[in-house]
Amino acid sequence: DTGVSQDPRHKITKRGQNVTFRCDPISEHNRLYWYRQTLGQGPEFLTYFQNEAQLEKSRLLSDRFSAERPKGSFSTLEIQRTEQGDSAMYLCASRDSLFDYGYTFGSGTRLTVV
Amino acid sequence: DAKTTQPPSMDCAEGRAANLPCNHSTISGNEYVYWYRQIHSQGPQYIIHGLKNNETNEMASLIITEDRKSSTLILPHATLRDTAVYYCIVRVGMNRDDKIIFGKGTRLHILP
């Protein structure tokens, strides 16, 4: 297992288009998190899952955003009708809830909306 | 909002110890102090965490004051690869209050 994988690494899309990102967590990790990071800011929490259940969503996650983790393994984050303000780095992290060690983050997907 | 205060930036000479301070004056008795760092174009990386005792691992040492209102992350022999943004975070451990709230962190520049 090589850690948390995110795909794609970069995405350029036109305003109004839909985009979907994928996150593959560390296989034995039951918790999966999505964060968004804009330039010069720390990552902002969006949502997290325990197995396939979405346990918390930030109010940052507008109704244009939807996240799924259908089989408790990989997760997808979809943004519908993208806006320029959605341009950011989208980070995924995972951890095993049995252990209170640090989260493992992926390298992120950088979204640019033009 | 983040519960910690960190200087926005710091410089340290290569080979010297880098001491990164963090204030968390409102920390609760059941909250841990965590440190992460983020190297350019990568996701944050866990460094260390502690409750009230000082902690050391292969990456760093964490010194927490007796009143727990502040802490210092120490990188004993900084290298150029330690140039990153360092985040100090407080959170309740063991599954409660599960999400991490990041502040802006400290941008550490290691100078050759």
XYZ file of N, CA and C in Angstrom:
678
model
N 0.848 -1.186 0.000
C 0.000 0.000 0.000
C 0.885 1.238 0.000
N 0.624 2.124 -0.955
C 1.537 3.262 -1.105
C 0.958 4.524 -0.524
N -0.084 4.466 0.265
C -0.645 5.651 0.864
C -1.953 6.022 0.202
N -2.354 7.281 0.415
C -3.610 7.784 -0.130
C -3.370 8.304 -1.545
N -4.156 7.811 -2.483
C -4.000 8.215 -3.884
C -5.168 9.079 -4.318
N -4.877 10.117 -5.051
C -5.924 10.992 -5.577
C -5.748 11.128 -7.083
N -6.884 11.158 -7.750
C -6.858 11.236 -9.212
C -8.002 12.123 -9.708
N -7.755 13.043 -10.652
C -6.449 13.353 -11.231
C -5.631 14.262 -10.318
N -4.384 14.531 -10.661
C -3.586 15.485 -9.895
C -3.955 16.925 -10.246
N -4.300 17.124 -11.490
C -4.677 18.461 -11.958
C -5.906 18.345 -12.849
N -6.795 19.356 -12.749
C -7.978 19.386 -13.587
C -8.271 20.830 -13.937
N -8.381 21.097 -15.220
C -8.804 22.411 -15.690
C -10.164 22.232 -16.339
N -11.123 23.040 -15.942
C -12.462 22.904 -16.474
C -13.064 24.280 -16.735
N -14.030 24.300 -17.616
C -14.712 25.559 -17.886
C -15.826 25.749 -16.879
N -16.082 26.996 -16.555
C -17.164 27.338 -15.638
C -18.472 26.721 -16.120
N -19.182 26.112 -15.189
C -20.458 25.503 -15.527
C -20.386 24.000 -15.783
N -19.178 23.500 -15.962
C -19.017 22.061 -16.181
C -19.018 21.318 -14.842
N -19.280 20.016 -14.914
C -19.207 19.161 -13.726
C -17.853 18.464 -13.697
N -17.330 18.267 -12.494
C -16.067 17.544 -12.343
C -16.214 16.520 -11.224
N -15.448 15.457 -11.317
C -15.444 14.413 -10.292
C -14.012 14.031 -9.979
N -13.721 13.957 -8.688
C -12.398 13.553 -8.225
C -12.521 12.232 -7.489
N -11.439 11.469 -7.510
C -11.435 10.172 -6.846
C -10.353 10.129 -5.789
N -10.642 9.452 -4.688
C -9.669 9.237 -3.628
C -9.659 7.755 -3.277
N -8.476 7.166 -3.259
C -8.290 5.799 -2.781
C -7.519 5.853 -1.479
N -8.168 5.550 -0.349
C -7.484 5.646 0.944
C -6.580 4.436 1.176
N -5.866 4.467 2.282
C -5.122 3.296 2.724
C -6.151 2.207 3.019
N -5.899 1.006 2.577
C -6.951 -0.013 2.486
C -7.587 -0.353 3.835
N -6.829 -0.353 4.903
C -7.422 -0.734 6.193
C -8.024 0.435 6.962
N -8.000 1.630 6.367
C -8.534 2.811 7.038
C -10.032 2.923 6.825
N -10.801 3.009 7.921
C -12.248 3.076 7.782
C -12.771 4.513 7.679
N -11.934 5.498 8.010
C -12.386 6.896 7.928
C -11.697 7.604 6.770
N -12.497 8.399 6.080
C -12.000 9.125 4.909
C -12.516 10.551 4.966
N -11.646 11.506 4.675
C -11.949 12.931 4.829
C -11.662 13.666 3.532
N -12.453 14.692 3.281
C -12.181 15.619 2.175
C -11.956 17.015 2.737
N -10.942 17.671 2.203
C -10.616 19.048 2.565
C -10.423 19.858 1.281
N -10.571 21.160 1.411
C -10.291 22.076 0.317
C -9.289 23.108 0.802
N -8.343 23.461 -0.063
C -7.313 24.430 0.315
C -7.109 25.449 -0.796
N -7.247 26.722 -0.435
C -6.947 27.798 -1.371
C -5.603 28.405 -1.021
N -5.072 29.178 -1.945
C -3.703 29.686 -1.828
C -3.504 30.486 -0.546
N -2.495 30.121 0.223
C -2.148 30.870 1.429
C -2.969 30.527 2.645
N -3.905 29.606 2.502
C -4.764 29.219 3.620
C -4.491 27.778 4.027
N -4.836 27.441 5.258
C -4.780 26.057 5.659
C -5.935 25.277 5.052
N -5.850 23.959 5.032
C -6.955 23.151 4.499
C -8.240 23.377 5.303
N -9.376 23.404 4.584
C -10.689 23.560 5.215
C -11.462 22.249 5.111
N -12.032 21.823 6.218
C -12.778 20.575 6.264
C -14.043 20.668 5.417
N -14.315 19.617 4.643
C -15.548 19.546 3.855
C -16.497 18.474 4.387
N -15.989 17.233 4.512
C -16.847 16.134 4.920
C -15.999 14.938 5.301
N -16.614 13.986 6.044
C -15.898 12.750 6.294
C -16.839 11.550 6.371
N -16.287 10.393 6.114
C -17.007 9.130 6.093
C -16.394 8.157 7.088
N -17.262 7.357 7.674
C -16.812 6.153 8.349
C -17.404 4.998 7.554
N -16.514 4.206 6.976
C -16.943 3.199 5.999
C -17.770 3.899 4.926
N -18.990 3.449 4.666
C -19.766 4.090 3.588
C -20.667 5.211 4.105
N -20.726 5.402 5.409
C -21.623 6.408 5.982
C -20.957 7.780 6.046
N -21.649 8.777 5.506
C -21.164 10.158 5.580
C -21.602 10.723 6.920
N -20.651 10.980 7.822
C -20.993 11.330 9.190
C -21.098 12.826 9.433
N -20.400 13.628 8.668
C -20.455 15.071 8.891
C -20.161 15.796 7.591
N -20.886 16.896 7.388
C -20.657 17.768 6.238
C -20.523 19.194 6.722
N -19.525 19.880 6.221
C -19.353 21.291 6.541
C -20.382 22.128 5.771
N -20.695 23.308 6.325
C -21.593 24.199 5.572
C -20.894 24.758 4.333
N -19.573 24.521 4.232
C -18.866 24.877 2.998
C -19.307 24.000 1.833
N -19.848 22.837 2.163
C -20.237 21.879 1.141
C -21.635 22.244 0.651
N -21.670 23.135 -0.368
C -22.966 23.573 -0.883
C -23.652 22.431 -1.618
N -24.902 22.689 -2.058
C -25.640 21.622 -2.721
C -25.079 21.293 -4.101
N -24.098 22.048 -4.562
C -23.438 21.675 -5.821
C -22.377 20.595 -5.603
N -22.030 20.373 -4.351
C -21.005 19.388 -4.011
C -21.678 18.116 -3.504
N -21.162 16.972 -3.931
C -21.640 15.718 -3.361
C -20.475 14.753 -3.259
N -20.437 14.029 -2.167
C -19.380 13.061 -1.930
C -20.021 11.720 -1.638
N -19.347 10.679 -2.113
C -19.833 9.318 -1.891
C -18.668 8.406 -1.550
N -19.010 7.349 -0.853
C -18.041 6.284 -0.591
C -18.829 4.982 -0.603
N -19.237 4.558 -1.786
C -20.279 3.538 -1.923
C -19.981 2.185 -1.287
N -18.780 1.730 -1.284
C -18.480 0.418 -0.709
C -17.519 0.538 0.452
N -17.410 1.724 0.986
C -16.516 1.913 2.115
C -15.050 1.842 1.754
N -14.756 1.928 0.454
C -13.344 1.904 0.060
C -12.992 3.256 -0.553
N -12.981 3.359 -1.897
C -12.653 4.641 -2.514
C -13.817 5.619 -2.347
N -13.524 6.892 -2.564
C -14.547 7.934 -2.472
C -14.460 8.836 -3.696
N -15.580 9.437 -4.041
C -15.607 10.434 -5.100
C -16.187 11.729 -4.565
N -15.684 12.833 -5.080
C -16.213 14.157 -4.779
C -16.600 14.789 -6.104
N -17.867 15.122 -6.256
C -18.352 15.726 -7.490
C -18.744 17.165 -7.234
N -18.369 18.023 -8.145
C -18.805 19.420 -8.108
C -19.604 19.672 -9.383
N -20.830 20.081 -9.207
C -21.681 20.386 -10.358
C -21.658 21.889 -10.629
N -21.804 22.241 -11.897
C -21.894 23.649 -12.325
C -20.767 24.464 -11.679
N -19.550 24.072 -11.976
C -18.401 24.696 -11.323
C -18.382 26.205 -11.503
N -17.852 26.868 -10.489
C -17.688 28.321 -10.476
C -16.203 28.624 -10.278
N -15.802 29.848 -10.627
C -14.386 30.187 -10.474
C -13.943 30.087 -9.021
N -14.836 30.342 -8.106
C -14.511 30.247 -6.688
C -14.249 28.826 -6.217
N -14.548 27.847 -7.050
C -14.260 26.456 -6.697
C -12.803 26.101 -6.959
N -12.074 26.976 -7.624
C -10.658 26.716 -7.906
C -9.909 26.572 -6.579
N -9.266 25.443 -6.397
C -8.602 25.132 -5.130
C -7.905 23.794 -5.258
N -7.171 23.445 -4.195
C -6.634 22.093 -4.066
C -7.626 21.299 -3.229
N -8.021 20.133 -3.700
C -8.926 19.262 -2.966
C -8.118 18.084 -2.424
N -8.107 17.986 -1.106
C -7.273 17.002 -0.425
C -8.136 15.912 0.186
N -7.636 14.704 0.137
C -8.291 13.555 0.758
C -7.345 13.001 1.826
N -7.911 12.530 2.913
C -7.117 11.926 3.977
C -7.850 10.704 4.502
N -7.111 9.801 5.118
C -7.752 8.641 5.730
C -7.054 8.292 7.033
N -7.759 7.539 7.867
C -7.154 7.019 9.078
C -7.984 5.861 9.597
N -7.375 5.091 10.476
C -8.062 3.998 11.153
C -8.604 4.544 12.467
N -9.915 4.479 12.669
C -10.512 5.091 13.850
C -10.130 4.378 15.140
N -9.554 3.184 15.031
C -9.139 2.480 16.242
C -7.877 3.090 16.847
N -7.165 3.845 16.056
C -5.895 4.399 16.514
C -5.927 5.915 16.381
N -5.487 6.619 17.394
C -5.516 8.071 17.325
C -4.181 8.621 16.860
N -3.668 8.044 15.799
C -2.479 8.615 15.200
C -2.905 9.589 14.127
N -1.911 10.163 13.471
C -2.238 11.189 12.510
C -2.956 10.668 11.293
N -3.596 11.585 10.641
C -4.227 11.321 9.368
C -3.140 11.172 8.306
N -3.432 10.393 7.279
C -2.564 10.319 6.109
C -3.265 11.026 4.963
N -2.622 12.048 4.443
C -3.196 12.825 3.354
C -2.630 12.378 2.012
N -3.468 12.522 0.978
C -2.986 12.391 -0.386
C -2.346 13.688 -0.848
N -1.856 13.688 -2.062
C -1.193 14.876 -2.613
C -2.180 15.872 -3.214
N -3.438 15.501 -3.292
C -4.461 16.439 -3.702
C -4.741 16.475 -5.189
N -5.888 17.054 -5.520
C -6.267 17.368 -6.901
C -6.398 18.872 -7.001
N -5.621 19.456 -7.898
C -5.705 20.916 -8.083
C -6.719 21.215 -9.183
N -7.768 21.920 -8.814
C -8.826 22.292 -9.759
C -8.683 23.749 -10.147
N -8.687 23.989 -11.442
C -8.711 25.358 -11.962
C -9.949 25.510 -12.826
N -10.801 26.456 -12.472
C -12.019 26.736 -13.232
C -11.795 28.014 -14.029
N -11.910 27.902 -15.361
C -11.635 29.063 -16.215
C -12.924 29.582 -16.864
N -13.256 27.935 14.036
C -11.994 28.663 13.981
C -10.898 27.849 14.669
N -9.653 28.040 14.181
C -8.533 27.377 14.800
C -8.393 27.868 16.232
N -7.950 26.994 17.121
C -7.801 27.343 18.523
C -6.359 27.676 18.864
N -5.515 27.847 17.872
C -4.090 28.073 18.111
C -3.621 29.355 17.438
N -2.514 29.894 17.955
C -1.876 31.072 17.371
C -0.428 30.746 17.080
N -0.014 30.969 15.829
C 1.357 30.700 15.420
C 1.909 31.911 14.671
N 3.228 32.140 14.734
C 3.794 33.216 13.910
C 3.636 32.851 12.440
N 3.405 33.837 11.577
C 3.184 33.520 10.165
C 4.399 32.946 9.464
N 5.602 33.370 9.869
C 6.790 32.849 9.206
C 7.991 32.877 10.144
N 8.969 32.031 9.833
C 10.220 31.956 10.589
C 11.322 31.507 9.653
N 12.539 31.925 9.976
C 13.721 31.463 9.262
C 14.596 30.662 10.222
N 15.339 29.707 9.673
C 16.279 28.933 10.473
C 17.426 28.524 9.564
N 18.648 28.590 10.096
C 19.803 28.175 9.310
C 19.883 26.656 9.251
N 20.279 26.183 8.094
C 20.439 24.745 7.909
C 21.413 24.180 8.951
N 21.040 23.036 9.539
C 21.881 22.401 10.549
C 21.591 22.833 11.970
N 20.886 23.951 12.110
C 20.513 24.409 13.450
C 19.164 23.828 13.847
N 18.846 23.952 15.136
C 17.534 23.511 15.610
C 16.483 24.561 15.256
N 15.380 24.095 14.717
C 14.250 24.989 14.437
C 13.238 24.824 15.561
N 12.883 25.926 16.202
C 11.934 25.909 17.317
C 10.683 26.676 16.901
N 9.588 25.961 16.716
C 8.347 26.586 16.250
C 7.370 26.687 17.407
N 6.992 27.928 17.779
C 6.086 28.088 18.918
C 4.619 28.028 18.515
N 3.797 27.703 19.503
C 2.347 27.669 19.291
C 1.669 28.020 20.606
N 0.735 28.964 20.551
C -0.074 29.293 21.718
C -1.449 28.661 21.603
N -1.885 28.029 22.657
C -3.226 27.429 22.695
C -3.781 27.632 24.091
N -4.020 28.909 24.430
C -4.359 29.288 25.807
C -5.718 28.771 26.256
N -6.590 28.407 25.309
C -7.934 27.942 25.693
C -8.047 26.420 25.619
N -6.933 25.740 25.591
C -6.959 24.281 25.436
C -7.683 23.647 26.618
N -8.475 22.629 26.332
C -9.202 21.909 27.374
C -8.383 20.710 27.845
N -8.764 20.190 29.002
C -7.997 19.108 29.603
C -7.918 17.848 28.766
N -8.919 17.638 27.910
C -8.932 16.418 27.106
C -8.488 16.655 25.667
N -7.920 17.811 25.390
C -7.457 18.111 24.029
C -5.962 17.855 23.890
N -5.618 17.248 22.775
C -4.239 16.968 22.442
C -3.694 18.088 21.563
N -2.383 18.223 21.545
C -1.703 19.117 20.611
C -1.098 18.264 19.503
N -1.436 18.588 18.262
C -0.922 17.887 17.093
C -0.119 18.864 16.241
N 0.886 18.329 15.585
C 1.636 19.105 14.597
C 1.639 18.354 13.273
N 1.362 19.113 12.219
C 1.462 18.632 10.848
C 2.337 19.611 10.081
N 2.873 19.161 8.969
C 3.557 20.085 8.073
C 3.125 19.810 6.640
N 3.250 20.828 5.808
C 2.850 20.713 4.410
C 3.963 21.279 3.547
N 4.611 20.393 2.859
C 5.631 20.780 1.894
C 4.915 21.173 0.608
N 5.498 22.111 -0.113
C 4.874 22.659 -1.311
C 4.374 21.560 -2.253
N 3.101 21.719 -2.672
C 2.463 20.820 -3.639
C 2.206 19.413 -3.097
N 2.256 19.255 -1.781
C 1.914 17.971 -1.180
C 0.804 18.157 -0.153
N 0.203 17.048 0.270
C -0.768 17.115 1.357
C -0.060 17.231 2.690
N -0.777 17.664 3.729
C -0.167 17.738 5.064
C 0.345 16.380 5.528
N 1.393 16.421 6.334
C 2.036 15.215 6.850
C 2.048 15.288 8.366
N 1.573 14.238 9.017
C 1.589 14.170 10.482
C 3.027 14.155 10.986
N 3.290 14.916 12.053
C 4.624 14.921 12.656
C 4.601 14.265 14.025
N 3.779 14.793 14.936
C 3.841 14.359 16.320
C 2.608 14.860 17.047
N 2.248 14.250 18.167
C 1.202 14.795 19.011
C 1.471 14.447 20.464
N 0.835 15.210 21.370
C 1.017 14.960 22.788
C -0.120 15.553 23.594
N -0.236 15.092 24.835
C -1.279 15.587 25.730
C -0.684 16.542 26.765
N 0.227 16.070 27.567
C 0.878 16.953 28.529
C 2.346 16.649 28.731
N 2.758 15.444 28.425
C 4.178 15.115 28.530
C 4.899 15.488 27.243
N 6.175 15.761 27.359
C 6.977 16.006 26.175
C 7.087 14.710 25.377
N 7.126 14.841 24.067
C 7.175 13.687 23.189
C 8.311 13.846 22.183
N 8.876 12.725 21.793
C 9.932 12.732 20.780
C 9.719 11.550 19.856
N 9.925 11.783 18.576
C 9.966 10.685 17.610
C 11.098 10.951 16.630
N 11.125 10.186 15.568
C 12.257 10.291 14.643
C 12.249 11.602 13.865
N 11.145 12.297 13.862
C 11.063 13.546 13.103
C 11.320 14.774 13.975
N 10.803 14.763 15.209
C 10.801 16.005 15.976
C 10.568 15.721 17.459
N 10.686 16.801 18.237
C 10.313 16.769 19.650
C 9.215 17.792 19.880
N 8.329 17.473 20.816
C 7.241 18.362 21.187
C 7.370 18.674 22.673
N 7.505 19.967 22.968
C 7.600 20.411 24.349
C 6.327 21.164 24.688
N 5.598 20.694 25.696
C 4.344 21.319 26.122
C 4.576 21.921 27.496
N 4.201 23.182 27.677
C 4.390 23.825 28.973
C 3.512 23.170 30.032
N 3.902 23.381 31.274
C 3.196 22.711 32.370
C 1.720 23.102 32.430
N 1.419 24.375 32.123
C 0.015 24.812 32.126
C -0.698 24.459 30.816
N 0.019 23.888 29.873
C -0.492 23.424 28.567
C -1.016 24.557 27.694
N -0.683 25.776 28.006
C -1.187 26.895 27.211
C -0.317 27.186 25.998
N 0.830 26.558 25.907
C 1.674 26.740 24.733
C 2.550 25.501 24.541
N 3.107 25.408 23.346
C 4.002 24.291 23.045
C 5.030 24.739 22.013
N 6.060 23.938 21.864
C 7.110 24.206 20.890
C 7.451 22.921 20.163
N 7.449 23.003 18.859
C 7.922 21.894 18.031
C 9.395 22.136 17.730
N 10.214 21.133 17.958
C 11.647 21.278 17.726
C 12.094 20.295 16.646
N 12.662 20.851 15.577
C 13.339 20.038 14.567
C 14.822 20.140 14.885
N 15.460 19.100 15.370
C 16.786 19.254 15.997
C 17.900 19.676 15.042
N 17.877 19.223 13.832
C 18.926 19.578 12.864
C 18.244 19.843 11.521
N 17.800 21.072 11.351
C 16.978 21.388 10.182
C 17.756 21.229 8.876
N 17.079 20.695 7.880
C 17.641 20.597 6.540
C 16.742 21.367 5.577
N 17.247 21.552 4.365
C 16.470 22.297 3.374
C 15.122 21.629 3.113
N 15.062 20.308 3.281
C 13.810 19.587 3.049
C 12.766 19.854 4.123
N 13.164 20.509 5.201
C 12.205 20.879 6.250
C 11.479 22.179 5.940
N 11.822 22.825 4.845
C 11.097 24.035 4.441
C 9.650 23.648 4.117
N 8.706 24.243 4.858
C 7.303 23.834 4.753
C 6.453 24.779 5.599
N 5.144 24.609 5.504
C 4.217 25.261 6.424
C 3.912 24.274 7.549
N 4.065 24.725 8.785
C 3.857 23.872 9.953
C 2.577 24.313 10.665
N 1.692 23.348 10.895
C 0.407 23.618 11.526
C 0.378 23.014 12.930
N -0.019 23.823 13.881
C -0.250 23.383 15.255
C -1.765 23.298 15.444
N -2.253 22.189 15.934
C -3.692 21.939 16.010
C -3.998 21.354 17.375
N -5.118 21.772 17.957
C -5.583 21.107 19.167
C -6.913 20.424 18.857
N -7.076 19.239 19.351
C -8.328 18.520 19.153
C -8.465 17.439 20.208
N -9.693 17.061 20.462
C -9.950 15.946 21.345
C -9.582 14.674 20.603
N -8.878 13.795 21.252
C -8.441 12.581 20.588
C -9.463 11.481 20.656
N -9.087 10.338 20.142
C -9.834 9.090 20.239
C -11.264 9.223 19.723
N -11.357 9.629 18.443
C -12.604 9.602 17.672
C -13.574 10.740 17.948
N -13.485 11.371 19.078
C -14.408 12.479 19.317
C -13.902 13.729 18.614
N -14.818 14.597 18.203
C -14.442 15.837 17.527
C -13.457 15.523 16.412
N -13.898 14.631 15.497
C -12.938 13.931 14.665
C -12.194 14.783 13.653
N -12.809 15.845 13.125
C -12.148 16.574 12.055
C -11.028 17.444 12.613
N -10.028 17.668 11.762
C -8.940 18.589 12.085
C -9.325 19.968 11.573
N -9.154 20.983 12.400
C -9.340 22.368 11.979
C -7.958 22.989 11.851
N -7.585 23.341 10.632
C -6.279 23.947 10.380
C -6.382 25.463 10.456
N -5.323 26.089 10.992
C -5.168 27.535 10.882
C -4.283 27.832 9.678
N -3.602 28.971 9.722
C -2.719 29.335 8.614
C -1.307 28.795 8.786
N -0.951 28.389 9.990
C 0.342 27.785 10.215
C 1.504 28.757 10.183
N 2.697 28.210 10.341
C 3.954 28.967 10.260
C 4.718 28.494 9.039
N 5.080 29.432 8.182
C 5.906 29.101 7.022
C 7.368 29.131 7.456
N 8.002 27.986 7.509
C 9.401 27.867 7.936
C 10.305 27.814 6.715
N 11.264 28.753 6.686
C 12.272 28.771 5.627
C 13.592 28.314 6.216
N 14.172 27.270 5.668
C 15.483 26.823 6.082
C 16.495 27.439 5.119
N 17.417 28.180 5.681
C 18.365 28.939 4.871
C 19.685 28.189 4.738
N 20.220 28.079 3.522
C 21.480 27.341 3.343
C 22.670 28.094 3.924
